[in-house]
GROMACS .gro file of C-alpha atoms in nm:
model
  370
    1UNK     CA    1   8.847  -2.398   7.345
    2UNK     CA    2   9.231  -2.533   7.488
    3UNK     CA    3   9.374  -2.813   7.324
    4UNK     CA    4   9.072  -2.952   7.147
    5UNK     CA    5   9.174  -3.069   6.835
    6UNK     CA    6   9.083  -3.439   6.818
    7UNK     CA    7   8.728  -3.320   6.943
    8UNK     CA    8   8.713  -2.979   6.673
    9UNK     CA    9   8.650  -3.177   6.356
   10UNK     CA   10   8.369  -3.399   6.558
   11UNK     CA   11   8.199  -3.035   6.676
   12UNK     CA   12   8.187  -2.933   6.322
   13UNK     CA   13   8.040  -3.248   6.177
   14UNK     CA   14   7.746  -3.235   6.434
   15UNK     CA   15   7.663  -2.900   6.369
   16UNK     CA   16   7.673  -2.946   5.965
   17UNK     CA   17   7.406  -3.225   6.025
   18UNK     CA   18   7.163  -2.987   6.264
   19UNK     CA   19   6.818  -2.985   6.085
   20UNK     CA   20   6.834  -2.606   6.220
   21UNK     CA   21   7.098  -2.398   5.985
   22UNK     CA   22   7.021  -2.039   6.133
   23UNK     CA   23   7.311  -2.026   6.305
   24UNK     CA   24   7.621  -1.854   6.379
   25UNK     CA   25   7.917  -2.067   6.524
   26UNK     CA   26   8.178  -1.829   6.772
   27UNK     CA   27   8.475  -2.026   6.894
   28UNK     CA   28   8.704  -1.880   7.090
   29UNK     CA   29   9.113  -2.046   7.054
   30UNK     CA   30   9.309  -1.985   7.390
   31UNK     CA   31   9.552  -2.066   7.627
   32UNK     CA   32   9.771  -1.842   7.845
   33UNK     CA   33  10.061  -1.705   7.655
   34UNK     CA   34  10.301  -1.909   7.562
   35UNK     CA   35  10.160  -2.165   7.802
   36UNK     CA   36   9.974  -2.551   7.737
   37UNK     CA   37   9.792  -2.577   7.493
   38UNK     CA   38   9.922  -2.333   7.184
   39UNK     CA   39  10.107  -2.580   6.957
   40UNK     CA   40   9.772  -2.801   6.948
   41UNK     CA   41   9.561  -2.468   6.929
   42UNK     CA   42   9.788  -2.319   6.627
   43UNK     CA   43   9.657  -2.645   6.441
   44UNK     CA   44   9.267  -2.530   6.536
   45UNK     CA   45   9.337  -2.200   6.433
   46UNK     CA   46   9.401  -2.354   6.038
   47UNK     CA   47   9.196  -2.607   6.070
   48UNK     CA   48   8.924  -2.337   6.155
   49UNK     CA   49   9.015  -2.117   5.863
   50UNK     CA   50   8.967  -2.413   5.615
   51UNK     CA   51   8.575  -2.428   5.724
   52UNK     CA   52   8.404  -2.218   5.457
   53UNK     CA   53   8.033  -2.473   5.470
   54UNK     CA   54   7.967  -2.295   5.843
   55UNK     CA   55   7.897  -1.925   5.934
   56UNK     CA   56   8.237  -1.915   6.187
   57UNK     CA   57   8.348  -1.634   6.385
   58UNK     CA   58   8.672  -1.717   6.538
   59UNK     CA   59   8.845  -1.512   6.804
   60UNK     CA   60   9.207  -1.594   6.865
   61UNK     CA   61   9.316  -1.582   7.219
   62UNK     CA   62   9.594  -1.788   7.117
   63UNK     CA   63   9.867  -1.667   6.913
   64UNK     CA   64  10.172  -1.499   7.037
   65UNK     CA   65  10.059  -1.161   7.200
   66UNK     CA   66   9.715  -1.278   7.184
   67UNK     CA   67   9.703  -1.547   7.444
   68UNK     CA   68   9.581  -1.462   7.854
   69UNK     CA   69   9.804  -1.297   8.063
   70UNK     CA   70   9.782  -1.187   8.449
   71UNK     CA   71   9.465  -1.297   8.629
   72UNK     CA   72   9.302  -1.246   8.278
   73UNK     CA   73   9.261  -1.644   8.194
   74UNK     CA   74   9.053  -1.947   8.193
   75UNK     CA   75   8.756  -2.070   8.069
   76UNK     CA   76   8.566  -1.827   8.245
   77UNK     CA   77   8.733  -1.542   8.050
   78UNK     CA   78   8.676  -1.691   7.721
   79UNK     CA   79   8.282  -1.774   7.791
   80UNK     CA   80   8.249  -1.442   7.857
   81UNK     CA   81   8.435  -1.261   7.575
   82UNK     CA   82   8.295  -1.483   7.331
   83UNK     CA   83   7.894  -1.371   7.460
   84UNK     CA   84   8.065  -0.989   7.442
   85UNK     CA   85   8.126  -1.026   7.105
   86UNK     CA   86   7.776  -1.223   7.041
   87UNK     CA   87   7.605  -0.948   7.181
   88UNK     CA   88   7.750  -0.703   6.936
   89UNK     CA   89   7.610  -0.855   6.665
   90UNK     CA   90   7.239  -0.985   6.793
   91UNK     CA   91   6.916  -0.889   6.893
   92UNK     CA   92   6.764  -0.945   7.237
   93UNK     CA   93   6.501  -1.247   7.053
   94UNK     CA   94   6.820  -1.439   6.933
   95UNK     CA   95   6.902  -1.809   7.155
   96UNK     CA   96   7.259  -1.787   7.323
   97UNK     CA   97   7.409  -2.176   7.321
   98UNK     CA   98   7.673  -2.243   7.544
   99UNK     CA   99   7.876  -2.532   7.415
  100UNK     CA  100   8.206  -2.733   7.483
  101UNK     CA  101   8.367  -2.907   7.191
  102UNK     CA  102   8.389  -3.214   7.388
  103UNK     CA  103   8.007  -3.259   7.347
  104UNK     CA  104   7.803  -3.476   7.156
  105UNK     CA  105   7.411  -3.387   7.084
  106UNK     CA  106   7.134  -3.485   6.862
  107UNK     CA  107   7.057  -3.352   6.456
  108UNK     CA  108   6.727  -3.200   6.632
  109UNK     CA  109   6.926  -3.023   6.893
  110UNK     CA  110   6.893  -2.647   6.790
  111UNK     CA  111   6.587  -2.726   6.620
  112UNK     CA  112   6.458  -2.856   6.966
  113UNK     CA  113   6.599  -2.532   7.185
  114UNK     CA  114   6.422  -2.267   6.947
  115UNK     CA  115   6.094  -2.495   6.944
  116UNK     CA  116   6.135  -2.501   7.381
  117UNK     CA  117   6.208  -2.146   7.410
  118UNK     CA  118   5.884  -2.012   7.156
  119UNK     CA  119   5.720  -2.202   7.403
  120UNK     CA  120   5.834  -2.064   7.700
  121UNK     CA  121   5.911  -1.693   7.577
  122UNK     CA  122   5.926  -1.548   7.956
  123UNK     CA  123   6.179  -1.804   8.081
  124UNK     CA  124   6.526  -1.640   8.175
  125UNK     CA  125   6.767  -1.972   8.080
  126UNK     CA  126   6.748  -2.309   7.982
  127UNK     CA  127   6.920  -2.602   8.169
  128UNK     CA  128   6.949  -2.862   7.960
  129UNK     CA  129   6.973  -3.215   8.020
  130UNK     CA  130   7.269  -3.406   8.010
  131UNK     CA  131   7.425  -3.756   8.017
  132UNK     CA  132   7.822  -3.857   7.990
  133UNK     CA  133   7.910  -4.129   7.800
  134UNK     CA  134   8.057  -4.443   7.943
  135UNK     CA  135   8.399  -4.473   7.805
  136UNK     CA  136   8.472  -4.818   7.855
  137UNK     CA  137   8.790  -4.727   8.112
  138UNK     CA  138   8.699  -4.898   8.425
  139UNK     CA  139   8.812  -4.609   8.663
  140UNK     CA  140   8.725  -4.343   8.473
  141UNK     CA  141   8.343  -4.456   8.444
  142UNK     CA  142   8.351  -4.490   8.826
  143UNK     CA  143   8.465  -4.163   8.921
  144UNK     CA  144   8.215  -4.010   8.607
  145UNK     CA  145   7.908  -4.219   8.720
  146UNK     CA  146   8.031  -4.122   9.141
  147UNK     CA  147   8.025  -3.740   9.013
  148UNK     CA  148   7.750  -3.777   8.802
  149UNK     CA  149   7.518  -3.924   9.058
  150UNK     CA  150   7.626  -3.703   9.296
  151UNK     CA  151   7.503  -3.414   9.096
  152UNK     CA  152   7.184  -3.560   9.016
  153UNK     CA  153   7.120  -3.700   9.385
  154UNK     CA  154   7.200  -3.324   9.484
  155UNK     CA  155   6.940  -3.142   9.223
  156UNK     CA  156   6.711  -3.408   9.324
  157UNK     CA  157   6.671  -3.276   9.666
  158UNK     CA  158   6.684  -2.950   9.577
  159UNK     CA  159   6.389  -3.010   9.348
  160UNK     CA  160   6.205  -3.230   9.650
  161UNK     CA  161   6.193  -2.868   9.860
  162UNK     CA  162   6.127  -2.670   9.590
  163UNK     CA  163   6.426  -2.442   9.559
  164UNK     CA  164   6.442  -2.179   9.298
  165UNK     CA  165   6.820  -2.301   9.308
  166UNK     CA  166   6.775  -2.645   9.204
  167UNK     CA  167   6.947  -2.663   8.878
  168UNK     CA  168   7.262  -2.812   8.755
  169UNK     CA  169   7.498  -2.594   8.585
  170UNK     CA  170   7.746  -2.723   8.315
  171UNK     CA  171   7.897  -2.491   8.022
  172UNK     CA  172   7.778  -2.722   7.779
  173UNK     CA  173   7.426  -2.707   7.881
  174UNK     CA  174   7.342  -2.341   7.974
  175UNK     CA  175   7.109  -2.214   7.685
  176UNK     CA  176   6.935  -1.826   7.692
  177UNK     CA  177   6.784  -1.560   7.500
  178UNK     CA  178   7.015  -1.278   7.473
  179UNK     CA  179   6.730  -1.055   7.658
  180UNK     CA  180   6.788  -1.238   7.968
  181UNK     CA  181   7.211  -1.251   7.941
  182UNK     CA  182   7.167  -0.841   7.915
  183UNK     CA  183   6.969  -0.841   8.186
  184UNK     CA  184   7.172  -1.056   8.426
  185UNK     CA  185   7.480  -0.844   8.362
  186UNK     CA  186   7.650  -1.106   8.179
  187UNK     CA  187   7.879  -1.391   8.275
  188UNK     CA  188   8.133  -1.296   8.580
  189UNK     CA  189   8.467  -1.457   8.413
  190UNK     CA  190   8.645  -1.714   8.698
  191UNK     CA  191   8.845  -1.966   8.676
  192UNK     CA  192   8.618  -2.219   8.754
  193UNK     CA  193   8.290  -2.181   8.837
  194UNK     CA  194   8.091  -1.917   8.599
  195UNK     CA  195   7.842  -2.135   8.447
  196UNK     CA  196   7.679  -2.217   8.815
  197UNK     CA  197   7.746  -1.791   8.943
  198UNK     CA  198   7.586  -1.751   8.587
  199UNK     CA  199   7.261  -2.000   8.652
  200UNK     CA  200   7.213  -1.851   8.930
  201UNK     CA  201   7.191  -1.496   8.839
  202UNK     CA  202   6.914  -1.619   8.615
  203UNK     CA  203   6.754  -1.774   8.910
  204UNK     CA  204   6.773  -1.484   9.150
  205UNK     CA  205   6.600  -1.237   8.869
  206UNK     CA  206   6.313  -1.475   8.667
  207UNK     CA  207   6.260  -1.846   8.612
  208UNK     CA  208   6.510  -2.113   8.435
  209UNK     CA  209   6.379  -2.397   8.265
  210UNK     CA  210   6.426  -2.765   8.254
  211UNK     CA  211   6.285  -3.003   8.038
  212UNK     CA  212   6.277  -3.367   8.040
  213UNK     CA  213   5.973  -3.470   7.829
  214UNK     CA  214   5.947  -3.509   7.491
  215UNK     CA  215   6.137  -3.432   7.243
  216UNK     CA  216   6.347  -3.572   7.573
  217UNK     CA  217   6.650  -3.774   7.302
  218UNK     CA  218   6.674  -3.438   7.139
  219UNK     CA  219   6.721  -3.233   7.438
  220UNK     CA  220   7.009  -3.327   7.603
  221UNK     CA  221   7.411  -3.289   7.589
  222UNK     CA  222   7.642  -3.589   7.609
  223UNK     CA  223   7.931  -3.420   7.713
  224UNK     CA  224   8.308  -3.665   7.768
  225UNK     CA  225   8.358  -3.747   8.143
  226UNK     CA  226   8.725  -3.684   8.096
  227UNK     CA  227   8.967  -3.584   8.349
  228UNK     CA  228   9.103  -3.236   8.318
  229UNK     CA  229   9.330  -3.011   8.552
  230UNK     CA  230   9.186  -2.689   8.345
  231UNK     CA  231   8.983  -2.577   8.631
  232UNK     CA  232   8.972  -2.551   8.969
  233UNK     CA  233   8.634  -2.782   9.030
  234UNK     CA  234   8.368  -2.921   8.831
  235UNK     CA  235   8.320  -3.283   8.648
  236UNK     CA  236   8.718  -3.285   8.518
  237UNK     CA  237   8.910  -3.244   8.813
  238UNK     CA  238   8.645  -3.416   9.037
  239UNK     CA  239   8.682  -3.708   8.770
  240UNK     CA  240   9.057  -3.643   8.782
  241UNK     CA  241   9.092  -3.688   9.142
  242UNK     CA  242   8.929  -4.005   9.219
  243UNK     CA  243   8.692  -4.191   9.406
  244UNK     CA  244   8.891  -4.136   9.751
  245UNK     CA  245   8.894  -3.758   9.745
  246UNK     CA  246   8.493  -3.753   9.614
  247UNK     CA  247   8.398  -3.892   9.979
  248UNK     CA  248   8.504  -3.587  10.104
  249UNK     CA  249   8.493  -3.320   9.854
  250UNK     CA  250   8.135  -3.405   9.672
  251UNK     CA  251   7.916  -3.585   9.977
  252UNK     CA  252   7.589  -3.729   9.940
  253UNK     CA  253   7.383  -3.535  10.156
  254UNK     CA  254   7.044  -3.670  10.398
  255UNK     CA  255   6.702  -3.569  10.342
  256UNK     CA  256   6.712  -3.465  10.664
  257UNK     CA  257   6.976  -3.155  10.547
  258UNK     CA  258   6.753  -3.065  10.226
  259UNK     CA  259   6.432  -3.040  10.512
  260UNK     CA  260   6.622  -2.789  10.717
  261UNK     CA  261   6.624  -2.564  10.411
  262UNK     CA  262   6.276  -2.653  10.341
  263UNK     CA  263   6.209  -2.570  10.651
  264UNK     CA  264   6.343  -2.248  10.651
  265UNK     CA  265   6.223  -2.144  10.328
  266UNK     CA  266   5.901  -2.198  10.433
  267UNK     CA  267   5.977  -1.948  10.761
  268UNK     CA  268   6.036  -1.628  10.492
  269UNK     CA  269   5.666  -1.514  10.503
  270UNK     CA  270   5.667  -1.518  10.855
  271UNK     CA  271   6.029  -1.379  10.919
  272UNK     CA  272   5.856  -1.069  10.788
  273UNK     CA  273   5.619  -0.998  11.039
  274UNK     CA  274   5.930  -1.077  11.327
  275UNK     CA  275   6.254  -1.303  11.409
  276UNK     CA  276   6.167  -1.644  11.437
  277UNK     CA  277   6.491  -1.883  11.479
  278UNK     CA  278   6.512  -2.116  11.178
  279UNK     CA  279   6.734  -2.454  11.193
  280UNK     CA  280   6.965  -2.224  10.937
  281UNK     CA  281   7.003  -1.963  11.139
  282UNK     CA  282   7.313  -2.072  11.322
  283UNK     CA  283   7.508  -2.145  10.998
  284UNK     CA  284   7.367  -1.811  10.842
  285UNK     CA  285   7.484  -1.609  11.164
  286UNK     CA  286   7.819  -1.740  11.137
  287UNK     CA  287   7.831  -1.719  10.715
  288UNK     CA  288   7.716  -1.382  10.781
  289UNK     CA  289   7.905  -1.244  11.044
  290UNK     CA  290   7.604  -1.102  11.206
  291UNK     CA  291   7.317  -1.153  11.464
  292UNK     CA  292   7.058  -0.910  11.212
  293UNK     CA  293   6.981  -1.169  10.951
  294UNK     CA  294   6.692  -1.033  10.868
  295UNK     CA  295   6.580  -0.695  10.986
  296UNK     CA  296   6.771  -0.507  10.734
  297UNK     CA  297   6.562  -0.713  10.462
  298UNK     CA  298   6.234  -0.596  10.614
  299UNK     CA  299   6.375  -0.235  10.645
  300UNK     CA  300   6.446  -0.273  10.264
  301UNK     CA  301   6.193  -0.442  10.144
  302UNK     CA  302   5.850  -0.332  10.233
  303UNK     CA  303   5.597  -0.542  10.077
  304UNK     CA  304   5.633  -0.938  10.199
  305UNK     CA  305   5.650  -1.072   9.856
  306UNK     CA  306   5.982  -0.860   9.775
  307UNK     CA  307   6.124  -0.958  10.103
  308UNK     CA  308   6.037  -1.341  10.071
  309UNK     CA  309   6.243  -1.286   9.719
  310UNK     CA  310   6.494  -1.106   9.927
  311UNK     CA  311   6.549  -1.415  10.171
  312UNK     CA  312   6.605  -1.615   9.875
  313UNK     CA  313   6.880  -1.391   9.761
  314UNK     CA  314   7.015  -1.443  10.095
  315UNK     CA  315   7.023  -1.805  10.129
  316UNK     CA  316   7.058  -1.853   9.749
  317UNK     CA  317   7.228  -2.181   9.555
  318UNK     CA  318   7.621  -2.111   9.724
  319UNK     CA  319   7.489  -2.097  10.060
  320UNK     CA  320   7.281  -2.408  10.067
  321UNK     CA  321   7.569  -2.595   9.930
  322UNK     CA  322   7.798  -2.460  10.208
  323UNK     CA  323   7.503  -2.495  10.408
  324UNK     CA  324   7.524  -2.914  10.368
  325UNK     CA  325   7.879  -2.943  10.278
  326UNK     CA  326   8.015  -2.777  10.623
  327UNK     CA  327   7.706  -2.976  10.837
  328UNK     CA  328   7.863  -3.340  10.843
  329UNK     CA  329   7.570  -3.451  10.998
  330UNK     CA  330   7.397  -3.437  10.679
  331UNK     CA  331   7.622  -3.621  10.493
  332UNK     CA  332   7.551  -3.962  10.412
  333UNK     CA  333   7.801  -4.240  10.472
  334UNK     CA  334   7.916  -4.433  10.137
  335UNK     CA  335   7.797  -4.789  10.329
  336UNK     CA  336   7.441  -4.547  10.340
  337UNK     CA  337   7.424  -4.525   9.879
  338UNK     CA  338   7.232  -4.829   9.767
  339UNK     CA  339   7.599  -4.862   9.548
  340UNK     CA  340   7.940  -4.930   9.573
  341UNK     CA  341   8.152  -4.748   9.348
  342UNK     CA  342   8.438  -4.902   9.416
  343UNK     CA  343   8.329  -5.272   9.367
  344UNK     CA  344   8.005  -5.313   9.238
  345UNK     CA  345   7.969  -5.406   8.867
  346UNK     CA  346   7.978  -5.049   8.591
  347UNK     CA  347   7.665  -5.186   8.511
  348UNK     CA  348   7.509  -5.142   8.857
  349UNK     CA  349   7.664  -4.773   8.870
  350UNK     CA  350   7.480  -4.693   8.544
  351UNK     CA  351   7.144  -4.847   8.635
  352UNK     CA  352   7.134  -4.593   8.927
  353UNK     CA  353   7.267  -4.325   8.770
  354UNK     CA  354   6.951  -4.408   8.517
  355UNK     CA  355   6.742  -4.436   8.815
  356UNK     CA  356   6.830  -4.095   8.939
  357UNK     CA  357   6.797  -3.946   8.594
  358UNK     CA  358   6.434  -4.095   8.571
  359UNK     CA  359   6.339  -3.966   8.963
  360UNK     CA  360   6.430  -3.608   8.780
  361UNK     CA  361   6.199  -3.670   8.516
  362UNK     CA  362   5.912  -3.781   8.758
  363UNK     CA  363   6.026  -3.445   8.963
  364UNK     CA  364   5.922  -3.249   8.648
  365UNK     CA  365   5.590  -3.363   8.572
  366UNK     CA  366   5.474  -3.336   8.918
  367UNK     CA  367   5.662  -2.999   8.946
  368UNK     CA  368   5.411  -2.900   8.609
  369UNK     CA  369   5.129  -3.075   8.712
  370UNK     CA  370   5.065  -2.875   9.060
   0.00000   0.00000   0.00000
């Protein structure tokens, strides 16, 4: 938590009014020393120490001598020394909730994560729903709705070829059993970036779980579509730098890029019987720096189920995005979107963003209906 005081009191309201009070709250206060943020986090330091109606753990990464130093920083750091010092103190059964204090969610929220996971006990994470609020600023709704459509028109195809990868990864939404954090190794702290590394650990070793049926109002996050400069990537400085640099940095891509994957996936069973040329092997070959994709996987792996799984690793969630974002032949042109987000109407923008979000449910219930 940096600089979060007009959204701190709002945090602690919502979680005083969860119909679910077995909870412990761990907040971590920081900022690199001496650097933005510490006048504003001295206040949510005493602010925090006034709380005695919620079970608070506070770790101060804040005060002078205390705050990050080095390479030691960012948000990534403080996700992961705050699920350190969770793991000290709870068992493997116990629901890790990744929240930002910028998010809004339902009474039934925690109530509605311990009821999902007791239903879906071998599940390795949870990733939740979410939906940012229109803020009633003209161009920062267009640049939220542009990145928030992107994300969901992305997930969407990854969900169309079946990808074990097709998740979206925010720190507000990233729920799991403590079991499943231990067994991933824990968060890798970056600068920018940890939540989706972290996802897709989970991915690589079991199953993560989304949900958008009922209780669907209770499952979801509404985090702020604010800019932000506090990482290097993600919804703040995408939102931050406009529509102009979205063209470019966060494409739309063409079915016709998500069906090269598919079709590639669906070439693992056979790679391991002999080298067959897949339309990714070009890209991998050059990613990889190698002409032996995948005879040291067979080698490894001898059954073809393990070396299926092994393929996966190999062409996992970060190489399928660099797999579309460096083939500009898959990108779709902005006269291509069945929107303008530069001139059509905020309600237009939402109604598709809607749309998408609906196409994701629809994805689901065929997805757990095969």
């Amino acid at each position: 938590m940096l600089a979060e005081l007009d959204n701190l009191p709002l945090l602690l309201e919502r979680l005083r009014r969860q119909t679910c009070q077995d909870f412990t709250l761990y907040l971590c206060v920081n900022n690199v020393e001496g650097g933005y943020g510490f006048e504003e986090n001295q206040r949510c330091l005493k602010l925090l120490a006034e709380v005695r109606d919620l079970p608070l753990v506070v770790i101060d990464r804040s005060s002078p001598g205390l705050g990050w130093s080095g390479k030691r920083r960012g948000v990534g750091y403080a996700r992961k020394e705050l699920f350190d010092r969770i793991l000290q103190e709870c068992d493997d059964d116990e629901i890790l909730v990744s929240l930002d204090a910028d998010t809004d969610f339902d009474p039934l929220y925690l109530e509605a994560l311990l009821h999902t996971f007791n239903s879906h006990p071998r599940h390795q994470a949870f990733s939740v729903p979410y939906y940012h609020p229109l803020s009633g600023c003209d161009d920062l709704d267009r640049a939220m709705l542009r990145y928030e459509c992107y994300m969901r028109h992305y997930h969407l195809g990854l969900l169309r070829i079946g990808s074990p990868y097709a998740f979206t990864a925010l720190g507000s939404a990233i729920v799991c059993p403590a079991w499943a954090y231990r067994r991933v190794g824990g968060i890798t702290p970056l600068m920018g970036g940890e939540d989706f590394y972290l996802m897709q650990k989970f991915a690589k070793t079991g199953q993560i779980l989304q949900r958008f049926d009922a209780p669907y109002d209770a499952l979801y996050v509404r985090p702020q579509g604010r800019t932000s400069a506090r990482v290097p990537f993600g919804t703040g400085p995408a939102i931050a730098r406009g529509l102009d640099a979205m063209d470019e940095s966060y494409p739309f891509y063409a079915p016709e890029g998500f069906d090269a994957v598919k079709a590639t996936i669906d070439l693992f069973p056979a790679l391991y019987d002999a080298d067959i040329e897949t339309p990714l092997s070009p890209f991998l070959r050059q990613q990889l720096a190698t002409d032996q994709l995948w005879e040291p996987l067979r080698r490894n792996f001898k059954t073809r189920d393990r070396f299926v799984h092994a393929c996966h690793e190999r062409l996992d969630g970060l190489r399928i995005l660099q797999y579309l974002k460096n083939s500009p032949a898959c990108h779709l042109s902005p006269a291509a979107l069945p929107v303008d987000f530069r001139h059509d109407p905020i309600t237009t923008l939402n109604a598709w963003r809607d749309a998408l979000l609906r196409q994701e449910r629809d994805e689901y219930k065929i997805m757990n209906t095969e």
